[in-house]
mmCIF file of C-alpha atoms in Angstrom:
data_model
loop_
_atom_site.group_PDB
_atom_site.id
_atom_site.type_symbol
_atom_site.label_atom_id
_atom_site.label_comp_id
_atom_site.label_asym_id
_atom_site.label_seq_id
_atom_site.Cartn_x
_atom_site.Cartn_y
_atom_site.Cartn_z
ATOM 1 C CA MET A 272 14.419 -91.791 36.892
ATOM 2 C CA LYS A 273 13.487 -94.955 35.053
ATOM 3 C CA ARG A 274 11.600 -97.747 36.771
ATOM 4 C CA THR A 275 10.217 -101.147 35.842
ATOM 5 C CA ILE A 276 6.706 -101.204 34.468
ATOM 6 C CA LYS A 277 5.436 -102.813 37.645
ATOM 7 C CA THR A 278 7.021 -100.215 39.911
ATOM 8 C CA SER A 279 5.969 -97.355 37.673
ATOM 9 C CA ALA A 280 2.405 -98.561 37.664
ATOM 10 C CA VAL A 281 2.321 -98.932 41.428
ATOM 11 C CA ILE A 282 3.754 -95.450 41.913
ATOM 12 C CA ALA A 283 1.490 -93.834 39.357
ATOM 13 C CA LEU A 284 -1.704 -95.578 40.421
ATOM 14 C CA ALA A 285 -1.034 -95.800 44.152
ATOM 15 C CA CYS A 286 0.358 -92.293 44.461
ATOM 16 C CA ALA A 287 -2.477 -91.059 42.371
ATOM 17 C CA ALA A 288 -4.844 -92.870 44.649
ATOM 18 C CA ALA A 289 -3.173 -91.260 47.612
ATOM 19 C CA GLY A 290 -3.567 -87.898 45.983
ATOM 20 C CA ILE A 291 -7.179 -88.338 44.953
ATOM 21 C CA GLY A 292 -8.801 -87.655 48.254
ATOM 22 C CA LEU A 293 -6.502 -84.958 49.536
ATOM 23 C CA ALA A 294 -8.462 -81.977 48.419
ATOM 24 C CA GLY A 295 -11.253 -82.494 50.878
ATOM 25 C CA CYS A 296 -9.885 -80.008 53.429
ATOM 26 C CA LYS A 297 -12.560 -78.427 55.610
ATOM 27 C CA ALA A 298 -12.887 -74.681 55.293
ATOM 28 C CA ASP A 299 -13.876 -74.270 58.950
ATOM 29 C CA ALA A 300 -10.367 -75.156 60.122
ATOM 30 C CA THR A 301 -8.366 -73.223 57.593
ATOM 31 C CA ALA A 302 -10.409 -70.280 56.390
ATOM 32 C CA ALA A 303 -9.624 -66.652 57.131
ATOM 33 C CA GLY A 304 -10.303 -65.854 60.761
ATOM 34 C CA SER A 305 -9.243 -69.329 61.957
ATOM 35 C CA PRO A 306 -6.393 -69.771 64.473
ATOM 36 C CA LEU A 307 -4.085 -70.776 61.643
ATOM 37 C CA ALA A 308 -4.959 -67.793 59.472
ATOM 38 C CA ALA A 309 -4.500 -65.408 62.388
ATOM 39 C CA HIS A 310 -0.808 -66.249 62.612
ATOM 40 C CA ARG A 311 0.209 -65.689 59.005
ATOM 41 C CA THR A 312 3.762 -64.429 58.649
ATOM 42 C CA ASP A 313 5.996 -63.543 55.748
ATOM 43 C CA ASP A 314 9.258 -65.390 56.305
ATOM 44 C CA PRO A 315 11.475 -64.732 53.246
ATOM 45 C CA PHE A 316 14.193 -67.168 54.313
ATOM 46 C CA THR A 317 16.431 -68.919 51.805
ATOM 47 C CA GLY A 318 17.413 -72.533 52.213
ATOM 48 C CA THR A 319 15.860 -75.377 54.183
ATOM 49 C CA LYS A 320 14.527 -75.303 57.711
ATOM 50 C CA LYS A 321 11.926 -76.936 59.909
ATOM 51 C CA ILE A 322 8.839 -75.058 60.994
ATOM 52 C CA GLN A 323 6.187 -76.023 63.531
ATOM 53 C CA VAL A 324 2.704 -76.731 62.192
ATOM 54 C CA ASN A 325 0.050 -78.172 64.484
ATOM 55 C CA GLY A 326 2.742 -79.457 66.825
ATOM 56 C CA LYS A 327 4.717 -81.196 64.075
ATOM 57 C CA ALA A 328 8.097 -80.345 62.558
ATOM 58 C CA VAL A 329 7.679 -79.782 58.824
ATOM 59 C CA ASN A 330 10.734 -79.561 56.585
ATOM 60 C CA VAL A 331 10.457 -76.589 54.208
ATOM 61 C CA SER A 332 12.713 -75.240 51.454
ATOM 62 C CA CYS A 333 12.415 -71.756 49.907
ATOM 63 C CA SER A 334 14.395 -69.818 47.330
ATOM 64 C CA GLY A 335 13.976 -66.752 45.148
ATOM 65 C CA THR A 336 12.840 -63.231 45.969
ATOM 66 C CA LEU A 337 9.471 -62.421 47.504
ATOM 67 C CA SER A 338 7.601 -59.802 45.472
ATOM 68 C CA ARG A 339 4.473 -57.817 46.315
ATOM 69 C CA HIS A 340 3.266 -58.245 42.760
ATOM 70 C CA LYS A 341 3.816 -61.988 42.277
ATOM 71 C CA PRO A 342 2.354 -65.092 43.878
ATOM 72 C CA VAL A 343 4.516 -67.528 45.825
ATOM 73 C CA ILE A 344 4.906 -70.838 43.971
ATOM 74 C CA VAL A 345 4.650 -73.933 46.174
ATOM 75 C CA LEU A 346 5.669 -77.349 44.828
ATOM 76 C CA LEU A 347 4.164 -80.625 46.066
ATOM 77 C CA PRO A 348 5.934 -83.886 45.125
ATOM 78 C CA GLY A 349 4.256 -87.262 44.806
ATOM 79 C CA LEU A 350 3.869 -90.076 47.304
ATOM 80 C CA GLY A 351 7.205 -91.429 48.541
ATOM 81 C CA ASP A 352 9.106 -88.357 47.353
ATOM 82 C CA GLY A 353 10.647 -85.627 49.476
ATOM 83 C CA LEU A 354 11.199 -82.002 48.534
ATOM 84 C CA ASP A 355 14.687 -82.899 47.294
ATOM 85 C CA LYS A 356 13.061 -84.619 44.317
ATOM 86 C CA MET A 357 11.932 -81.215 43.051
ATOM 87 C CA ALA A 358 15.122 -79.333 43.926
ATOM 88 C CA ALA A 359 16.191 -78.805 40.306
ATOM 89 C CA LEU A 360 12.732 -77.579 39.324
ATOM 90 C CA GLN A 361 12.661 -75.208 42.292
ATOM 91 C CA LYS A 362 16.115 -73.851 41.461
ATOM 92 C CA THR A 363 15.118 -73.050 37.885
ATOM 93 C CA LEU A 364 11.828 -71.419 38.844
ATOM 94 C CA SER A 365 13.388 -69.351 41.642
ATOM 95 C CA LYS A 366 15.453 -67.333 39.158
ATOM 96 C CA ASP A 367 12.365 -65.184 38.594
ATOM 97 C CA ASP A 368 9.902 -66.187 41.320
ATOM 98 C CA ARG A 369 9.662 -67.004 45.006
ATOM 99 C CA VAL A 370 9.391 -70.801 45.207
ATOM 100 C CA CYS A 371 8.945 -73.134 48.179
ATOM 101 C CA SER A 372 8.465 -76.854 48.692
ATOM 102 C CA TYR A 373 7.950 -79.035 51.738
ATOM 103 C CA ASP A 374 7.980 -82.607 52.989
ATOM 104 C CA ARG A 375 4.509 -83.750 53.970
ATOM 105 C CA LEU A 376 4.215 -85.633 57.257
ATOM 106 C CA GLY A 377 5.796 -89.050 56.819
ATOM 107 C CA GLU A 378 7.987 -87.909 53.907
ATOM 108 C CA GLY A 379 11.577 -86.671 53.833
ATOM 109 C CA ALA A 380 12.763 -84.929 56.992
ATOM 110 C CA SER A 381 9.330 -84.007 58.364
ATOM 111 C CA ASP A 382 7.805 -85.679 61.407
ATOM 112 C CA LYS A 383 5.690 -88.770 60.998
ATOM 113 C CA PRO A 384 1.935 -88.487 61.499
ATOM 114 C CA ASP A 385 0.515 -89.783 64.776
ATOM 115 C CA GLY A 386 -1.923 -92.038 62.973
ATOM 116 C CA PRO A 387 -4.054 -92.268 59.837
ATOM 117 C CA GLN A 388 -4.311 -89.046 57.846
ATOM 118 C CA SER A 389 -7.209 -87.724 55.815
ATOM 119 C CA PHE A 390 -7.201 -85.103 53.102
ATOM 120 C CA ALA A 391 -8.527 -82.682 55.702
ATOM 121 C CA SER A 392 -5.591 -83.223 58.070
ATOM 122 C CA THR A 393 -3.090 -83.095 55.224
ATOM 123 C CA GLY A 394 -4.722 -79.877 54.084
ATOM 124 C CA LYS A 395 -4.301 -78.325 57.523
ATOM 125 C CA ILE A 396 -0.556 -78.945 57.328
ATOM 126 C CA LEU A 397 -0.483 -77.364 53.869
ATOM 127 C CA THR A 398 -2.358 -74.330 55.216
ATOM 128 C CA GLY A 399 0.186 -73.954 58.017
ATOM 129 C CA VAL A 400 3.042 -74.093 55.516
ATOM 130 C CA LEU A 401 1.401 -71.502 53.261
ATOM 131 C CA ASP A 402 0.734 -69.199 56.209
ATOM 132 C CA HIS A 403 4.426 -69.341 57.105
ATOM 133 C CA VAL A 404 6.088 -69.032 53.696
ATOM 134 C CA ALA A 405 3.558 -66.801 51.916
ATOM 135 C CA GLY A 406 1.725 -64.921 54.647
ATOM 136 C CA HIS A 407 -0.952 -62.808 52.951
ATOM 137 C CA HIS A 408 0.572 -63.258 49.489
ATOM 138 C CA PRO A 409 -1.385 -65.332 46.953
ATOM 139 C CA VAL A 410 0.022 -68.713 45.951
ATOM 140 C CA VAL A 411 0.252 -70.951 42.906
ATOM 141 C CA LEU A 412 0.262 -74.643 43.787
ATOM 142 C CA ALA A 413 2.042 -77.092 41.478
ATOM 143 C CA GLY A 414 1.696 -80.769 42.345
ATOM 144 C CA HIS A 415 2.912 -84.032 40.877
ATOM 145 C CA SER A 416 1.044 -87.332 41.197
ATOM 146 C CA LEU A 417 -0.386 -87.546 44.735
ATOM 147 C CA GLY A 418 0.805 -84.000 45.308
ATOM 148 C CA GLY A 419 -1.379 -82.990 42.380
ATOM 149 C CA MET A 420 -4.379 -84.689 43.883
ATOM 150 C CA ILE A 421 -3.803 -82.902 47.151
ATOM 151 C CA VAL A 422 -3.677 -79.606 45.266
ATOM 152 C CA GLY A 423 -6.811 -80.393 43.277
ATOM 153 C CA ARG A 424 -8.775 -81.136 46.422
ATOM 154 C CA TYR A 425 -7.345 -78.283 48.454
ATOM 155 C CA ALA A 426 -7.787 -75.389 46.010
ATOM 156 C CA PRO A 427 -11.625 -75.263 45.938
ATOM 157 C CA ASP A 428 -11.782 -74.638 49.698
ATOM 158 C CA HIS A 429 -9.064 -71.967 49.655
ATOM 159 C CA ARG A 430 -9.989 -69.625 46.830
ATOM 160 C CA ASP A 431 -8.863 -66.611 48.871
ATOM 161 C CA LYS A 432 -5.308 -67.927 48.842
ATOM 162 C CA VAL A 433 -4.833 -70.229 45.833
ATOM 163 C CA LYS A 434 -4.755 -68.178 42.622
ATOM 164 C CA GLY A 435 -3.355 -70.755 40.217
ATOM 165 C CA VAL A 436 -2.858 -74.517 39.892
ATOM 166 C CA VAL A 437 -0.571 -76.784 37.869
ATOM 167 C CA LEU A 438 -1.180 -80.548 37.937
ATOM 168 C CA MET A 439 1.597 -82.783 36.596
ATOM 169 C CA ASP A 440 0.209 -86.270 35.960
ATOM 170 C CA ALA A 441 -1.889 -85.892 39.098
ATOM 171 C CA THR A 442 -3.510 -88.897 40.697
ATOM 172 C CA THR A 443 -6.939 -89.212 39.150
ATOM 173 C CA PRO A 444 -10.045 -88.162 41.117
ATOM 174 C CA ASN A 445 -11.463 -91.709 40.889
ATOM 175 C CA SER A 446 -8.303 -93.742 41.252
ATOM 176 C CA VAL A 447 -9.741 -96.208 43.778
ATOM 177 C CA ALA A 448 -12.671 -97.048 41.533
ATOM 178 C CA ASP A 449 -10.364 -97.157 38.518
ATOM 179 C CA ILE A 450 -8.007 -99.796 39.926
ATOM 180 C CA THR A 451 -10.826 -102.010 41.182
ATOM 181 C CA ARG A 452 -12.527 -101.845 37.790
ATOM 182 C CA ASP A 453 -9.434 -102.052 35.590
ATOM 183 C CA ILE A 454 -7.922 -105.082 37.323
ATOM 184 C CA PRO A 455 -10.599 -107.577 38.448
ATOM 185 C CA ALA A 456 -10.422 -109.373 41.772
ATOM 186 C CA ASN A 457 -9.763 -112.686 40.004
ATOM 187 C CA ALA A 458 -6.642 -111.398 38.238
ATOM 188 C CA THR A 459 -3.422 -113.363 38.709
ATOM 189 C CA GLY A 460 0.320 -112.729 38.559
ATOM 190 C CA GLN A 461 1.725 -109.207 38.356
ATOM 191 C CA ALA A 462 -1.705 -107.701 37.780
ATOM 192 C CA ALA A 463 -3.019 -109.198 41.006
ATOM 193 C CA GLN A 464 0.020 -107.892 42.894
ATOM 194 C CA LEU A 465 -0.452 -104.407 41.459
ATOM 195 C CA ARG A 466 -4.131 -104.400 42.413
ATOM 196 C CA GLU A 467 -3.415 -105.535 45.972
ATOM 197 C CA GLN A 468 -0.507 -103.120 46.485
ATOM 198 C CA THR A 469 -2.498 -100.182 45.175
ATOM 199 C CA LEU A 470 -5.529 -100.937 47.333
ATOM 200 C CA GLN A 471 -3.257 -101.308 50.369
ATOM 201 C CA VAL A 472 -1.841 -97.854 49.654
ATOM 202 C CA ASP A 473 -5.377 -96.483 49.334
ATOM 203 C CA GLN A 474 -6.194 -97.838 52.796
ATOM 204 C CA GLY A 475 -3.357 -95.849 54.363
ATOM 205 C CA ASN A 476 -0.451 -98.279 54.084
ATOM 206 C CA ASN A 477 1.878 -95.623 52.693
ATOM 207 C CA PRO A 478 4.572 -93.340 54.159
ATOM 208 C CA GLU A 479 2.025 -90.613 54.930
ATOM 209 C CA ASN A 480 -0.597 -92.949 56.448
ATOM 210 C CA LEU A 481 -3.017 -91.171 54.143
ATOM 211 C CA VAL A 482 -6.342 -92.889 53.562
ATOM 212 C CA ILE A 483 -7.307 -92.269 49.952
ATOM 213 C CA THR A 484 -10.861 -91.860 48.784
ATOM 214 C CA ASP A 485 -12.444 -90.908 45.479
ATOM 215 C CA THR A 486 -13.973 -87.493 45.033
ATOM 216 C CA LYS A 487 -15.886 -85.331 42.607
ATOM 217 C CA VAL A 488 -13.803 -82.461 41.242
ATOM 218 C CA ARG A 489 -15.117 -79.131 42.499
ATOM 219 C CA SER A 490 -14.566 -75.630 41.154
ATOM 220 C CA ALA A 491 -11.709 -73.547 42.536
ATOM 221 C CA GLY A 492 -13.049 -70.419 40.894
ATOM 222 C CA ASN A 493 -11.979 -68.718 37.700
ATOM 223 C CA ILE A 494 -8.257 -69.274 38.268
ATOM 224 C CA PRO A 495 -5.674 -70.377 35.692
ATOM 225 C CA VAL A 496 -5.213 -74.162 35.790
ATOM 226 C CA GLN A 497 -2.822 -76.280 33.717
ATOM 227 C CA VAL A 498 -3.267 -80.056 33.610
ATOM 228 C CA ILE A 499 -0.318 -81.949 32.106
ATOM 229 C CA LYS A 500 -0.476 -85.661 31.275
ATOM 230 C CA HIS A 501 2.395 -88.015 30.448
ATOM 231 C CA GLY A 502 2.802 -88.725 26.734
ATOM 232 C CA LYS A 503 4.561 -92.083 26.820
ATOM 233 C CA PRO A 504 1.808 -94.651 27.436
ATOM 234 C CA TYR A 505 3.840 -96.804 29.810
ATOM 235 C CA LEU A 506 0.767 -98.081 31.653
ATOM 236 C CA ALA A 507 -0.497 -99.604 28.407
ATOM 237 C CA ALA A 508 2.533 -101.892 28.375
ATOM 238 C CA PHE A 509 1.264 -103.693 31.482
ATOM 239 C CA PRO A 510 0.058 -107.171 30.427
ATOM 240 C CA GLN A 511 -3.660 -107.545 29.628
ATOM 241 C CA TYR A 512 -5.014 -104.661 31.734
ATOM 242 C CA GLY A 513 -2.615 -101.879 30.743
ATOM 243 C CA PRO A 514 -4.595 -100.289 27.888
ATOM 244 C CA ARG A 515 -7.649 -99.825 30.126
ATOM 245 C CA MET A 516 -5.500 -98.344 32.907
ATOM 246 C CA GLU A 517 -3.977 -95.891 30.448
ATOM 247 C CA GLN A 518 -7.422 -94.971 29.153
ATOM 248 C CA ASP A 519 -8.781 -94.314 32.648
ATOM 249 C CA TRP A 520 -5.681 -92.332 33.616
ATOM 250 C CA THR A 521 -6.258 -90.066 30.609
ATOM 251 C CA ALA A 522 -9.939 -89.692 31.465
ATOM 252 C CA GLY A 523 -8.998 -88.801 35.028
ATOM 253 C CA GLN A 524 -6.681 -86.041 33.875
ATOM 254 C CA HIS A 525 -9.521 -84.502 31.896
ATOM 255 C CA LYS A 526 -11.762 -84.592 34.973
ATOM 256 C CA TRP A 527 -9.352 -82.227 36.737
ATOM 257 C CA LEU A 528 -10.231 -79.600 34.128
ATOM 258 C CA ALA A 529 -13.446 -78.993 36.097
ATOM 259 C CA LEU A 530 -11.360 -77.027 38.611
ATOM 260 C CA SER A 531 -11.808 -73.882 36.515
ATOM 261 C CA HIS A 532 -13.290 -72.512 33.299
ATOM 262 C CA ARG A 533 -9.734 -71.349 32.589
ATOM 263 C CA SER A 534 -8.293 -74.862 32.728
ATOM 264 C CA LYS A 535 -6.018 -76.035 29.930
ATOM 265 C CA PHE A 536 -4.910 -79.568 29.081
ATOM 266 C CA SER A 537 -1.601 -80.576 27.529
ATOM 267 C CA ILE A 538 0.514 -83.674 26.990
ATOM 268 C CA ALA A 539 4.226 -83.983 27.731
ATOM 269 C CA ALA A 540 4.978 -86.081 24.665
ATOM 270 C CA LYS A 541 8.364 -87.410 25.794
ATOM 271 C CA SER A 542 7.492 -88.064 29.432
ATOM 272 C CA GLU A 543 6.431 -90.963 31.574
ATOM 273 C CA HIS A 544 5.019 -90.287 35.051
ATOM 274 C CA TYR A 545 7.774 -87.930 36.250
ATOM 275 C CA ILE A 546 7.115 -85.097 33.823
ATOM 276 C CA TYR A 547 9.225 -82.549 35.712
ATOM 277 C CA LEU A 548 12.239 -84.886 35.440
ATOM 278 C CA ASP A 549 11.678 -86.236 31.919
ATOM 279 C CA GLN A 550 10.782 -82.852 30.410
ATOM 280 C CA PRO A 551 11.591 -80.160 32.976
ATOM 281 C CA GLU A 552 11.105 -77.406 30.414
ATOM 282 C CA VAL A 553 7.445 -78.404 30.072
ATOM 283 C CA ALA A 554 6.903 -78.123 33.816
ATOM 284 C CA VAL A 555 8.797 -74.823 34.068
ATOM 285 C CA GLN A 556 6.915 -73.183 31.209
ATOM 286 C CA ALA A 557 3.524 -74.268 32.564
ATOM 287 C CA ILE A 558 4.227 -73.081 36.108
ATOM 288 C CA GLU A 559 5.684 -69.767 34.958
ATOM 289 C CA ARG A 560 2.714 -69.173 32.653
ATOM 290 C CA VAL A 561 0.159 -69.867 35.397
ATOM 291 C CA ALA A 562 2.118 -67.720 37.889
ATOM 292 C CA ALA A 563 2.182 -64.843 35.408
ATOM 293 C CA GLN A 564 -1.571 -65.132 34.826
ATOM 294 C CA ALA A 565 -2.210 -65.282 38.578
ATOM 295 C CA ALA A 566 -0.251 -62.042 39.060
ATOM 296 C CA ARG A 567 -2.561 -60.014 36.806
#
């Protein structure tokens, strides 16, 4: 889906900002032996249904066959996107794998959050979803934009469950600092609007009420990780400040490589921010490759 430069930049930077702090889930609430972990179930349903997680209705979609020898692939869309955005990707992947996606609180058909969310609270919802759709099976998490940030912050605290990660133009780990540095406070016009909108999103003024904070990338163990960056430098087209934003976005993608010694970086040459829509074959190949490595 094509968007104006201004809208694309807001989505990429703001969603990325929203995704940056999501990985800070606390292990004490979601680790093995916790109340959530104690109720893990394998529910090999096909289609879309709502499940209860922490007293909230969460809209979940699953397809494909559950296998003892393969991980369950779970897709996380970006900020402002529901699971329907990834329906085509899920359909393709589910020909050979078990694949699920879900609407985070505030998105799609899921309940709205009661108030501001943190990466810890968002992570607890993700844990509840994984417990329901994967049970004791390992998972591969594939996230786009903010969804990628959530994955990148969640995986290090859940090494027993997460056995592979794919980040598709994930929000950068230092997105808040990036926007404040790249566009100065005295900027005017569209640049000033972009700065203000992005910082408002960071403060929780977004559909998920997620407060976004910067974080240092931590190790998720020696798992396969694929980081994919957009190849069309659309951020650079933004007047005056675009080239610096593009540069910092690229640097942020490389920071995600610290998730694992088995991390690999690639560029989707023909894609803007929505890699899985612009070049779905790139997303499919990366996810299938990581899932295959995680199954060994």
